[in-house]
Amino acid sequence: MARNTLVRTVCGMPDYFRCGLMATVEDGVITKVRPADFPDRADCGACIKGLSTPALVYHPERLRYPLKRAGERGENHWQRVSWTDALTDISNRFQEISHRYGSKSIAWMTPVFPNLTYGGYSRLISLTKGVLVDWWGCGDAAGPCADIATFGHLTGEGHLISPESHPRLIIVWGYNPASNVYHYMRRIVQARKRGAKVIVIDPRFSATAAHADQHLPIRPGTDGALALAMINVIMQEGLRDRRFVTEETVGPLLVRRDNGMFLREGDFVDTADGDRFMIMDEYTGRRQIYGTLECKPAITGNHSVAGIECQPAYQLLADLVQDYTPDKVAGITDIPADAIRRLAIEYATHKPASIYRGWGMQRTFYGDLACRAINTLAAVAGNINLERPPSFVLNSRPFLMPEGQYDAIPVMMLYDAINKGEPFAVKAIWCAGHNFVNQMPDSSKVVKDFFKNLDTVVVCDHFLTASAKYADYVLPAATFYECTDLCVSSFYHTYLQLQQQVVDPLYESKADFRIAAELAAKMGLEQYFASTEEQFIEDLLASGHPTMEGASLERLREGPLMAKQLDRPSRLKTPTGKIEFYVERLKRYGQELPIYIEPVESARSDKAARYPLSLLTTHAPNRIHSTLAKIEALRSLEPEPLLEINPSDARVRQIEDGDLVRVFNDRGQVRLKARLSQRIKRGIVNIPQGWWPEDYSQGHHNELTHARLNPAQQSILQPNAAFFDTLVEVEKS
């Protein structure tokens, strides 16, 4: 590197916003970073977390060389070894385990983004036919389940944005962007300055609520009931968007009363096109094949087709929400009935209206149903933009899977794979870019059960994390400042960016791609990693797809490329090609409609007699999960974990502000100090997630959470960890 240089790179933190960073390098040392420019200035900016990341590079506790376990797992005794010895032993172990138990006995936990960092491991999994651990389910799968069921694809962060860019009403639902996603908060603040009303739905009076016009403190896990009540009001007041429901959703499709399936032409006529869906023409009173003739599809009523009794899907939705009156739902959600009515009417009439739907509500056992209900609410009101954002199409498959597809196992099913050998026995784990001991639910079970059934555990990280302490080998990974990669789009923007190497890797650390390449060489697979990182990037860019026009490594060194909007068919990737608030494949679970089900650990259940408080583990403002926990500048803003508890709940337990308390249930316990706050509802406590075990006086917050599997979610994507569906009790310690 030159003596004094400016290098544009991309923030590699696992929030997937991919902010551009401009790094100042003096004598080979990063001295400063600032937000980098984008073609659209509205996309510029970086948060305090991203701007603090140079401290990762130079942290005194950073891992410097490979370590081999010298005692029992978890004892934290190590010996220094060379990369050659470490990778040779790991390669031999993996090949022996694969030979004995099958190739899927090797599970790979890999970084999700960007391309080379994840792709190196993906190539290795394809070559060895191992199994990828899919991490969506560690808190982020229920919302995507809902979006895939409803729209056939993910909606990024799950925001339901109106077609117009300047909404008159914004509902921030189960989300706190003021603390965690400044990009979206900036949009919300700007919209409010233009006159938009902002309403926050959250059990806590969050930093975002402090900037809103109204805060509705909802009981955790009841968001689906609120959405259904809003649909009820919209229907009762005649405010539905009939055109949108008819043209863009399954509303007019006839559903058989005998089996709950959509009526198809083949149900009563022997024809080669028997899968075509049927509707009833309101003008003629005759059945029609959906989309073939000009007609006015009926969306209500009872109909008989060739002796088969049917109802339009919209009618079934209307029948469902009849039971969710504002008065009834007020008793479920703790939100007054009048407030529910006003909210529904404002949402349907103050158009354009947007919902910033966060992932907080999805972290209950039935969180996918809540998200589906909100999706349905937006569809009934016609407040959805169906236009897909522009994107880039890389030449990814040959790079990621040189020897074809491999299997993946949802992270929540890893418990049974390790402990019971179901659906196959996992005997070794390679963990890169994750801290599974710290972040998985029911962590006591992880520590007590996982490791006695694993032959080999390898962790690649920057620090000796809670997971690393239980490894057989710990390998020092380079930070994103020390490697080159390619970043495509993000949750926030649609740019193609080059993550340029800013400084050389410190100590003996290596980029994840290099680690994968060197392990491959030990396995006799070096020919698959013969190219340089830059050559692999050129291959990724060479897809020939129209979205890649003008994209090259040299061009990306000059700055980011913005994706171009291409003409694409509007048909969604659902089985019907429409927005599906009625989902056939969920009929067997009784969830074809987005019904409301009380949380599994409800404060109104029998279990609440022993554990009466609902526990939240929200995102901390100065960390990304457990990442950045070692950065002193950020830690000074929040030096230790605190239990947020309402003064009324504290008073009956004789707890005062700053007292050491014990939070417990039948799964585990954690000791920490209490912080009394009126900002949280009575009956609810909160411990921000991401704290490491050593940050607590005893225990860990994830000892309290459970790892139940939701089969309906599994049928769509994968089961999600229900971190917020947890009951506890608190006592003065």
XYZ file of C-alpha atoms in Angstrom:
733
model
C 0.000 0.000 0.000
C 1.091 3.601 -0.585
C 2.232 5.677 2.380
C -1.014 7.705 2.527
C -4.018 6.422 0.636
C -7.799 6.530 0.524
C -9.480 3.201 -0.169
C -13.189 2.727 -0.810
C -14.522 -0.506 0.653
C -17.783 -1.923 2.005
C -18.800 -2.459 5.606
C -18.747 -6.211 6.194
C -20.846 -6.312 9.351
C -23.636 -8.942 9.419
C -26.498 -6.441 9.237
C -26.435 -6.777 5.422
C -26.843 -3.061 4.706
C -23.491 -2.901 2.925
C -22.724 0.742 3.599
C -19.824 2.174 1.651
C -16.786 3.168 3.721
C -13.835 5.348 2.744
C -10.750 4.336 4.720
C -7.732 6.541 5.279
C -4.513 4.506 5.438
C -1.269 5.994 6.735
C 1.888 3.887 6.727
C -0.192 0.748 6.315
C -2.494 1.547 9.261
C -6.170 2.526 9.069
C -6.420 5.884 10.815
C -9.967 6.902 9.939
C -13.096 5.758 8.130
C -15.991 7.846 6.891
C -19.099 7.147 4.812
C -18.305 6.712 1.124
C -20.203 8.324 -1.725
C -22.926 6.665 -3.805
C -24.423 7.810 -7.121
C -27.567 8.733 -5.186
C -26.607 10.864 -2.192
C -29.657 9.606 -0.324
C -27.863 6.264 -0.019
C -24.759 7.709 1.625
C -24.078 7.292 5.302
C -22.856 4.811 7.873
C -23.811 4.069 11.461
C -21.658 4.344 14.564
C -21.190 0.571 14.512
C -19.729 0.563 11.016
C -17.531 3.561 11.747
C -16.109 1.781 14.800
C -14.969 -1.307 12.883
C -11.280 -0.376 12.482
C -11.032 -1.259 16.167
C -11.649 -4.868 15.155
C -8.417 -4.849 13.185
C -6.234 -3.510 15.968
C -7.966 -4.914 19.055
C -5.473 -6.297 21.599
C -7.592 -9.420 22.174
C -7.790 -10.293 18.510
C -6.790 -13.851 17.603
C -3.287 -13.840 16.121
C -2.451 -17.448 15.208
C -4.100 -20.883 15.073
C -4.883 -22.547 18.407
C -5.378 -26.209 19.277
C -7.321 -27.323 22.332
C -5.018 -28.417 25.161
C -7.622 -29.376 27.764
C -11.249 -30.400 27.897
C -13.714 -28.509 25.732
C -14.735 -25.299 27.414
C -11.718 -25.182 29.776
C -10.087 -22.497 27.614
C -6.650 -24.145 27.537
C -4.771 -23.839 24.242
C -1.501 -24.406 22.459
C -0.236 -22.450 19.464
C 0.106 -24.440 16.235
C 1.016 -23.663 12.642
C -1.537 -23.284 9.867
C -0.015 -26.302 8.147
C -0.403 -28.538 11.191
C -3.902 -27.262 11.970
C -5.308 -27.668 8.456
C -3.606 -31.019 7.939
C -5.129 -32.423 11.129
C -8.559 -30.920 10.398
C -8.482 -32.333 6.860
C -7.583 -35.797 8.141
C -10.279 -35.668 10.805
C -12.965 -34.504 8.377
C -12.120 -37.157 5.807
C -12.102 -39.890 8.439
C -15.452 -38.755 9.871
C -16.938 -38.479 6.376
C -15.755 -42.001 5.544
C -17.186 -43.400 8.779
C -20.518 -41.566 8.986
C -21.102 -40.203 5.463
C -20.287 -36.842 3.893
C -23.296 -35.116 5.496
C -21.796 -35.749 8.924
C -19.691 -32.587 8.301
C -21.773 -29.455 8.912
C -20.584 -26.051 7.747
C -21.690 -22.820 9.444
C -20.525 -20.139 7.037
C -20.689 -16.350 6.679
C -23.778 -15.419 4.652
C -22.277 -12.472 2.742
C -20.528 -11.455 0.585
C -19.596 -13.651 -2.377
C -16.040 -14.889 -1.875
C -16.254 -15.055 1.911
C -19.237 -17.386 1.721
C -18.395 -18.786 -1.690
C -15.088 -20.359 -0.734
C -16.828 -22.532 1.827
C -19.709 -23.187 -0.554
C -17.262 -24.537 -3.145
C -15.725 -26.776 -0.496
C -19.135 -28.082 0.613
C -20.043 -28.849 -3.009
C -16.747 -30.648 -3.559
C -16.971 -32.729 -0.377
C -20.786 -33.152 -0.369
C -21.033 -31.844 3.151
C -24.081 -30.075 4.540
C -24.638 -26.324 4.950
C -26.221 -25.057 8.167
C -28.880 -22.575 7.049
C -28.985 -19.736 9.568
C -32.321 -18.092 8.715
C -33.989 -19.912 11.601
C -31.866 -18.352 14.330
C -34.458 -15.589 14.685
C -35.028 -14.478 11.086
C -37.073 -17.195 9.360
C -40.698 -16.574 10.354
C -41.000 -13.270 8.483
C -39.485 -14.771 5.333
C -41.834 -17.758 5.748
C -44.735 -15.321 5.687
C -43.400 -13.451 2.675
C -42.691 -16.615 0.688
C -46.175 -17.926 1.481
C -47.831 -14.601 0.596
C -45.702 -13.218 -2.236
C -43.511 -16.130 -3.310
C -40.311 -14.247 -2.477
C -38.641 -12.324 0.315
C -39.332 -8.631 0.709
C -35.929 -7.656 2.092
C -36.568 -6.351 5.595
C -40.272 -7.095 5.145
C -41.371 -3.512 4.514
C -44.742 -3.071 2.850
C -44.161 0.181 1.016
C -46.865 1.957 -0.943
C -46.182 2.580 -4.670
C -45.761 6.316 -4.117
C -42.503 7.474 -2.561
C -44.027 9.990 -0.138
C -46.410 8.231 2.276
C -48.970 10.168 4.297
C -49.025 7.512 7.017
C -46.251 5.245 8.285
C -46.791 2.383 10.720
C -43.564 1.169 12.334
C -44.602 -2.266 13.547
C -42.355 -4.294 15.857
C -39.315 -2.351 14.707
C -36.849 0.123 16.196
C -34.860 1.648 13.312
C -33.860 4.678 15.404
C -31.543 2.356 17.334
C -30.617 -0.183 14.706
C -31.167 0.977 11.119
C -30.466 4.646 10.656
C -31.151 4.447 6.876
C -34.815 3.667 7.456
C -35.107 6.054 10.364
C -33.806 8.827 8.133
C -36.581 8.043 5.641
C -39.178 8.051 8.399
C -37.978 11.354 9.846
C -37.948 12.958 6.397
C -41.476 11.695 5.687
C -42.675 13.106 9.002
C -41.161 16.475 8.136
C -43.222 16.368 4.928
C -46.360 15.862 6.998
C -46.665 12.082 7.310
C -48.103 10.705 10.514
C -45.930 8.079 12.210
C -47.425 5.407 14.473
C -45.261 2.908 16.364
C -46.609 -0.454 17.534
C -44.240 -1.909 20.112
C -44.398 -3.286 23.675
C -41.625 -0.819 24.545
C -41.539 2.930 24.198
C -38.499 2.662 21.946
C -36.191 5.305 20.564
C -38.313 5.178 17.406
C -41.506 5.708 19.401
C -39.957 8.858 20.840
C -39.973 10.288 17.288
C -43.534 9.188 16.476
C -46.930 10.863 16.651
C -48.477 7.891 18.440
C -47.262 4.821 20.329
C -49.440 1.730 20.759
C -47.968 -0.581 23.448
C -49.090 -4.017 22.288
C -48.935 -7.243 24.299
C -46.120 -9.388 22.848
C -47.172 -12.051 20.359
C -50.601 -10.558 19.606
C -49.722 -8.571 16.464
C -51.657 -10.985 14.247
C -54.864 -10.365 16.188
C -54.421 -6.610 15.773
C -53.964 -6.973 12.011
C -57.097 -9.132 11.752
C -59.096 -6.549 13.720
C -57.890 -3.822 11.365
C -59.020 -5.914 8.394
C -62.394 -6.328 10.133
C -62.804 -2.566 10.450
C -61.695 -1.920 6.869
C -64.255 -4.423 5.586
C -67.029 -3.150 7.827
C -66.386 0.424 6.762
C -66.318 -0.479 3.067
C -62.706 0.672 2.736
C -61.259 -2.402 1.047
C -59.484 -1.863 -2.256
C -61.707 -4.079 -4.393
C -59.711 -3.619 -7.556
C -56.472 -4.627 -5.882
C -58.065 -7.590 -4.106
C -59.648 -8.786 -7.343
C -56.705 -8.299 -9.687
C -53.674 -8.918 -7.483
C -54.732 -11.447 -4.835
C -56.392 -14.855 -4.621
C -59.527 -13.099 -3.335
C -61.803 -14.188 -6.220
C -60.492 -17.766 -6.504
C -63.110 -20.302 -5.504
C -62.253 -22.592 -2.592
C -63.944 -25.958 -2.210
C -65.829 -26.342 1.041
C -65.219 -30.103 1.161
C -61.414 -30.107 1.124
C -60.306 -26.475 1.355
C -58.462 -26.556 -1.977
C -58.848 -24.050 -4.785
C -61.422 -25.181 -7.345
C -59.727 -26.163 -10.583
C -61.166 -26.918 -13.973
C -59.996 -30.512 -13.674
C -62.203 -31.019 -10.603
C -65.266 -31.332 -12.831
C -64.042 -31.474 -16.460
C -61.624 -33.944 -18.043
C -59.163 -31.574 -19.728
C -55.449 -31.232 -20.328
C -55.550 -27.784 -18.650
C -57.169 -29.067 -15.499
C -55.036 -26.982 -13.136
C -56.617 -23.679 -14.188
C -58.296 -21.864 -11.310
C -62.017 -21.101 -11.279
C -63.938 -17.970 -10.327
C -67.589 -16.927 -10.429
C -68.628 -14.131 -12.808
C -70.717 -11.675 -10.845
C -72.384 -10.398 -14.024
C -73.550 -13.722 -15.439
C -73.568 -15.905 -12.339
C -71.518 -18.468 -14.264
C -68.210 -20.079 -13.533
C -65.194 -18.831 -15.460
C -61.563 -19.813 -15.813
C -59.614 -17.140 -13.981
C -57.898 -14.695 -16.318
C -59.278 -15.980 -19.612
C -62.324 -13.748 -20.190
C -63.474 -10.251 -19.346
C -65.760 -10.514 -16.348
C -66.346 -9.182 -12.873
C -65.076 -11.846 -10.476
C -67.193 -12.332 -7.386
C -65.237 -12.050 -4.154
C -68.087 -12.828 -1.776
C -70.971 -15.259 -1.530
C -71.610 -19.019 -1.617
C -71.533 -20.781 -4.973
C -72.109 -24.220 -6.428
C -70.096 -25.422 -9.415
C -71.068 -28.799 -10.883
C -72.385 -29.769 -7.480
C -69.237 -28.636 -5.650
C -69.957 -26.050 -2.951
C -67.437 -23.193 -2.997
C -66.657 -19.751 -1.635
C -64.219 -17.115 -2.887
C -61.075 -16.914 -0.779
C -61.947 -13.339 0.145
C -65.232 -14.542 1.645
C -63.343 -16.993 3.819
C -61.105 -14.171 5.011
C -64.164 -12.025 5.733
C -65.693 -14.872 7.737
C -62.477 -15.241 9.728
C -62.124 -11.580 10.689
C -65.756 -11.317 11.777
C -64.630 -12.834 15.066
C -61.870 -10.250 15.507
C -63.843 -7.167 16.433
C -61.976 -4.206 17.938
C -63.674 -4.842 21.270
C -62.567 -8.486 21.369
C -59.058 -7.745 20.142
C -58.643 -4.952 22.670
C -58.795 -7.684 25.309
C -56.160 -9.708 23.439
C -53.672 -6.945 22.578
C -54.164 -4.418 25.433
C -54.781 -1.731 22.780
C -58.096 0.149 23.254
C -60.849 -0.659 20.762
C -61.199 2.979 19.677
C -57.467 3.132 18.931
C -57.751 -0.020 16.799
C -60.646 1.464 14.811
C -58.835 4.752 14.222
C -55.648 2.969 13.197
C -57.488 0.802 10.660
C -59.410 3.712 9.142
C -56.319 5.907 8.935
C -54.345 3.136 7.262
C -57.043 2.561 4.644
C -57.790 6.223 3.934
C -54.523 8.117 4.402
C -52.969 6.864 1.203
C -50.238 6.331 0.299
C -49.488 4.447 3.511
C -46.519 2.268 4.421
C -45.729 -0.350 7.046
C -42.168 -0.748 8.248
C -42.618 -4.276 9.530
C -39.713 -5.290 11.708
C -38.667 -8.786 12.641
C -39.485 -8.357 16.337
C -42.960 -9.824 15.983
C -41.683 -12.860 14.087
C -39.707 -14.075 17.092
C -42.724 -15.730 18.648
C -43.699 -19.302 17.871
C -46.500 -18.191 15.551
C -44.686 -15.132 14.259
C -45.158 -16.221 10.646
C -48.934 -15.998 11.117
C -48.596 -12.474 12.504
C -46.504 -11.397 9.515
C -48.945 -13.054 7.113
C -51.825 -11.186 8.767
C -50.009 -7.880 8.273
C -49.279 -8.787 4.643
C -52.979 -9.528 4.229
C -53.938 -6.222 5.830
C -51.754 -4.371 3.322
C -53.297 -6.316 0.431
C -56.892 -5.670 1.512
C -56.119 -1.951 1.801
C -54.193 -1.961 -1.492
C -51.076 -0.553 0.172
C -48.499 -2.764 -1.529
C -46.023 -1.988 -4.264
C -45.689 -5.141 -6.369
C -42.760 -3.816 -8.379
C -39.642 -5.835 -7.612
C -36.500 -3.784 -6.956
C -33.766 -3.943 -9.599
C -30.997 -6.450 -9.034
C -27.825 -7.929 -10.486
C -27.612 -11.479 -11.824
C -24.148 -12.931 -11.265
C -22.593 -16.049 -12.696
C -22.894 -17.572 -9.231
C -23.766 -21.221 -9.594
C -20.504 -22.454 -11.214
C -18.571 -20.604 -8.527
C -20.639 -21.678 -5.536
C -21.304 -25.259 -6.629
C -18.584 -26.558 -8.975
C -19.682 -30.157 -8.325
C -23.388 -29.548 -8.028
C -25.976 -28.893 -5.336
C -25.446 -29.897 -1.730
C -27.840 -30.387 1.176
C -28.668 -27.788 3.802
C -30.015 -28.296 7.292
C -32.030 -25.593 9.090
C -30.167 -24.398 12.153
C -33.083 -25.241 14.460
C -32.905 -28.857 13.265
C -29.223 -29.052 14.102
C -30.125 -30.024 17.673
C -31.615 -33.351 16.580
C -28.965 -33.958 13.921
C -26.237 -33.762 16.583
C -28.054 -35.269 19.559
C -30.251 -37.888 17.855
C -28.725 -38.388 14.415
C -31.951 -37.152 12.755
C -32.382 -36.680 9.808
C -28.683 -37.641 9.652
C -25.849 -37.697 12.155
C -23.714 -34.549 12.333
C -20.331 -35.379 13.870
C -18.218 -32.337 12.981
C -18.873 -28.612 12.696
C -16.906 -25.932 10.893
C -18.112 -22.597 12.252
C -17.105 -19.369 10.487
C -18.775 -16.027 11.024
C -21.180 -17.281 13.705
C -21.213 -17.540 17.480
C -23.715 -20.354 17.872
C -23.124 -21.052 21.589
C -23.970 -17.426 22.330
C -26.811 -16.925 19.857
C -28.802 -20.158 19.620
C -31.872 -20.656 21.837
C -31.823 -22.966 24.857
C -28.076 -22.458 25.158
C -27.780 -24.788 28.172
C -28.865 -27.596 25.891
C -26.278 -26.534 23.324
C -23.424 -26.602 25.841
C -24.513 -29.765 27.651
C -25.563 -31.884 24.669
C -23.877 -30.706 21.478
C -20.238 -31.174 22.251
C -20.372 -34.648 23.775
C -21.774 -35.867 20.442
C -19.344 -33.998 18.163
C -16.004 -35.479 17.189
C -14.499 -32.257 15.836
C -15.337 -28.557 16.190
C -13.484 -25.844 14.252
C -14.134 -22.122 14.724
C -12.850 -19.289 12.486
C -13.258 -15.884 14.094
C -11.588 -12.657 15.170
C -11.899 -13.322 18.897
C -12.070 -16.223 21.327
C -15.876 -16.229 21.434
C -18.154 -18.414 23.561
C -18.282 -20.841 20.636
C -14.527 -20.785 20.099
C -13.955 -21.859 23.700
C -15.619 -25.201 22.910
C -13.649 -25.812 19.710
C -10.833 -28.241 18.986
C -9.209 -25.714 16.663
C -9.601 -21.927 16.554
C -8.396 -20.224 13.366
C -7.781 -16.458 13.112
C -9.923 -14.954 10.355
C -9.113 -11.683 8.617
C -11.475 -8.741 8.991
C -13.263 -7.326 5.964
C -10.629 -4.567 5.790
C -8.025 -7.246 5.076
C -9.600 -9.051 2.128
C -11.166 -8.442 -1.271
C -14.743 -9.348 -2.101
C -17.809 -8.511 -4.172
C -20.996 -7.181 -2.569
C -24.337 -7.312 -4.371
C -27.223 -5.148 -3.206
C -28.408 -5.134 0.405
C -31.571 -4.777 2.460
C -31.392 -1.045 1.798
C -29.923 -0.343 -1.631
C -29.331 -2.003 -5.018
C -25.657 -1.395 -5.738
C -22.886 -3.670 -6.925
C -19.770 -2.799 -4.918
C -16.183 -3.936 -4.666
C -15.040 -4.575 -1.114
C -11.425 -3.584 -1.668
C -8.658 -4.779 0.605
C -7.575 -1.812 2.700
C -4.607 -3.252 4.630
C -2.678 -6.509 4.658
C -3.919 -9.189 7.101
C -2.363 -8.743 10.535
C -0.470 -11.430 12.393
C -1.267 -14.897 10.968
C -4.898 -14.145 10.112
C -6.240 -15.212 6.726
C -9.305 -14.314 4.678
C -12.050 -16.941 4.887
C -11.693 -17.599 1.160
C -7.978 -18.317 1.621
C -8.701 -20.598 4.578
C -11.174 -22.588 2.468
C -8.654 -22.760 -0.401
C -5.850 -24.009 1.830
C -8.080 -26.611 3.470
C -9.145 -27.747 -0.014
C -5.489 -28.190 -0.935
C -5.001 -30.467 2.076
C -7.897 -32.547 0.744
C -6.382 -32.802 -2.727
C -8.804 -30.280 -4.252
C -6.413 -27.413 -4.918
C -7.271 -27.237 -8.630
C -10.689 -25.831 -7.748
C -9.064 -22.836 -6.049
C -6.297 -22.169 -8.564
C -7.636 -18.709 -9.525
C -7.009 -15.532 -7.555
C -9.782 -13.663 -5.775
C -9.788 -11.063 -8.562
C -10.154 -13.773 -11.228
C -13.064 -15.347 -9.366
C -14.727 -11.922 -9.160
C -14.306 -11.460 -12.909
C -15.944 -14.871 -13.415
C -18.843 -13.873 -11.176
C -19.371 -10.687 -13.183
C -19.339 -12.542 -16.510
C -22.904 -13.853 -16.436
C -23.883 -12.184 -19.712
C -27.143 -11.099 -18.102
C -28.467 -7.644 -19.108
C -28.222 -6.489 -15.486
C -24.427 -6.900 -15.674
C -23.909 -4.549 -18.607
C -20.844 -2.405 -17.960
C -19.819 -4.334 -14.830
C -16.141 -5.214 -14.538
C -13.523 -5.349 -11.848
C -11.856 -2.209 -13.218
C -15.167 -0.349 -13.334
C -15.971 -1.316 -9.731
C -12.624 -0.010 -8.554
C -13.899 3.421 -9.633
C -17.020 3.111 -7.470
C -20.353 1.285 -7.090
C -22.795 0.474 -9.874
C -26.503 1.037 -9.397
C -28.809 -1.732 -10.600
C -31.014 -0.996 -13.598
C -34.743 -1.537 -13.596
C -35.596 -4.112 -16.246
C -38.993 -4.988 -17.614
C -40.005 -8.153 -15.804
C -43.303 -10.001 -15.629
C -45.406 -8.995 -12.646
C -46.482 -12.571 -11.930
C -45.476 -13.539 -8.421
C -43.761 -16.832 -7.667
C -46.666 -18.175 -5.635
C -48.512 -21.252 -6.976
C -51.332 -18.994 -8.172
C -49.135 -16.128 -9.365
C -51.080 -13.825 -7.019
C -50.771 -12.539 -3.477
C -51.896 -15.489 -1.367
C -53.576 -14.675 1.913
C -55.148 -18.115 1.489
C -52.340 -20.693 1.232
C -53.317 -24.196 0.114
C -50.163 -25.923 1.323
C -50.807 -24.761 4.889
C -54.289 -26.290 4.981
C -52.984 -29.425 6.700
C -51.856 -27.268 9.630
C -55.155 -25.386 9.823
C -53.283 -22.230 8.814
C -54.462 -21.682 5.251
C -55.668 -18.274 6.476
C -53.528 -16.103 8.784
C -55.345 -17.099 11.961
C -54.361 -15.831 15.397
C -52.966 -18.317 17.917
C -51.991 -17.317 21.448
C -48.214 -17.470 22.109
C -46.999 -20.865 23.346
C -45.573 -19.216 26.467
C -48.368 -16.747 26.996
C -48.719 -14.635 30.122
C -52.317 -15.929 30.120
C -51.333 -19.599 30.189
C -51.089 -21.952 33.161
C -47.305 -21.643 33.066
C -47.642 -17.948 33.897
C -48.608 -18.871 37.462
C -44.935 -19.754 38.006
C -43.345 -17.473 35.435
C -45.605 -14.434 34.970
C -43.331 -12.141 32.939
C -42.828 -12.180 29.173
C -39.171 -11.873 28.197
C -37.957 -9.924 25.183
C -34.345 -10.021 23.977
C -34.271 -7.053 21.616
C -31.405 -5.857 19.451
C -28.870 -3.683 21.220
C -28.133 -0.301 19.591
C -24.350 -0.681 19.777
C -23.845 -4.279 18.643
C -24.872 -6.512 15.772
C -25.914 -9.678 17.576
C -22.759 -10.685 19.483
C -20.434 -8.872 17.077
C -18.631 -5.696 18.199
C -19.022 -6.662 21.874
C -15.272 -6.105 22.358
C -15.157 -2.574 20.918
C -14.491 -0.284 23.886
C -15.839 2.878 22.221
C -19.205 1.176 21.774
C -19.101 -0.653 25.083
C -18.636 2.641 26.937
C -22.116 3.621 25.736
C -23.594 0.471 27.278
C -21.058 -1.033 29.696
C -23.044 -4.011 30.948
C -26.268 -5.945 30.371
C -29.301 -4.674 32.257
C -32.779 -6.095 32.799
C -35.370 -3.535 31.736
C -38.402 -3.856 34.019
C -41.449 -1.707 34.691
C -41.393 -0.041 38.142
C -44.745 -1.640 39.023
C -43.378 -5.122 38.381
C -40.201 -4.238 40.284
C -42.100 -2.864 43.267
C -44.032 -6.067 43.973
C -40.705 -7.945 43.892
C -38.992 -5.394 46.148
C -36.492 -4.622 43.396
C -34.883 -1.202 43.140
C -32.956 0.347 40.281
C -29.458 -1.135 40.084
C -30.225 -4.218 42.186
C -28.710 -7.528 41.168
C -31.563 -9.809 40.122
C -32.034 -13.405 39.063
C -34.116 -14.030 35.941
C -35.156 -17.678 35.687
C -37.514 -20.332 34.394
C -37.481 -24.124 34.140
C -34.746 -24.033 31.466
C -32.120 -21.792 33.012
C -31.220 -18.551 34.714
C -29.171 -15.390 34.390
C -28.037 -12.819 36.946
C -27.645 -9.138 36.066
C -28.600 -5.687 37.318
C -32.099 -4.257 36.984
C -32.979 -0.983 35.302
C -36.427 0.328 36.169
C -38.142 1.997 33.233
C -41.605 3.281 32.390
C -40.722 2.693 28.738
C -41.644 -0.993 28.967
C -45.145 -2.369 29.550
C -46.084 -4.024 32.798
C -45.737 -7.787 32.586
C -42.755 -7.577 30.206
C -39.005 -7.546 30.813
C -36.201 -7.072 28.320
C -32.548 -8.114 28.102
C -30.827 -6.827 24.946
C -29.392 -9.825 23.100
C -25.800 -10.388 22.057
C -24.086 -10.149 25.459
C -21.432 -12.805 26.049
C -21.546 -15.203 29.044
C -18.683 -13.404 30.800
C -20.750 -10.207 30.797
C -23.187 -11.700 33.316
C -22.759 -12.428 37.009
C -24.076 -15.905 36.231
C -25.757 -17.717 33.353
C -26.843 -16.292 30.009
C -30.070 -14.875 28.624
C -30.383 -17.650 26.027
C -30.565 -20.256 28.790
C -34.104 -18.957 29.242
C -35.280 -19.376 25.633
C -36.657 -22.549 24.030
C -35.913 -24.411 20.793
C -39.338 -25.748 19.783
C -39.879 -26.475 16.086
C -42.819 -25.064 14.142
C -43.763 -27.597 11.415
C -45.801 -25.087 9.387
C -42.764 -22.840 9.060
C -40.674 -25.868 8.172
C -42.995 -26.655 5.261
C -42.425 -23.191 3.747
C -38.799 -22.360 4.591
C -37.594 -23.533 7.994
C -38.608 -23.303 11.657
C -37.705 -20.103 13.455
C -36.298 -19.555 16.928
C -39.080 -18.046 19.064
C -36.826 -15.955 21.312
C -39.652 -13.587 22.324
C -42.053 -16.393 23.228
C -40.533 -16.932 26.662
C -41.919 -16.702 30.207
C -39.709 -15.934 33.200
C -39.802 -14.827 36.806
C -37.511 -12.243 38.376
C -36.329 -12.077 41.973
C -33.879 -9.954 43.885
C -30.567 -11.817 44.038
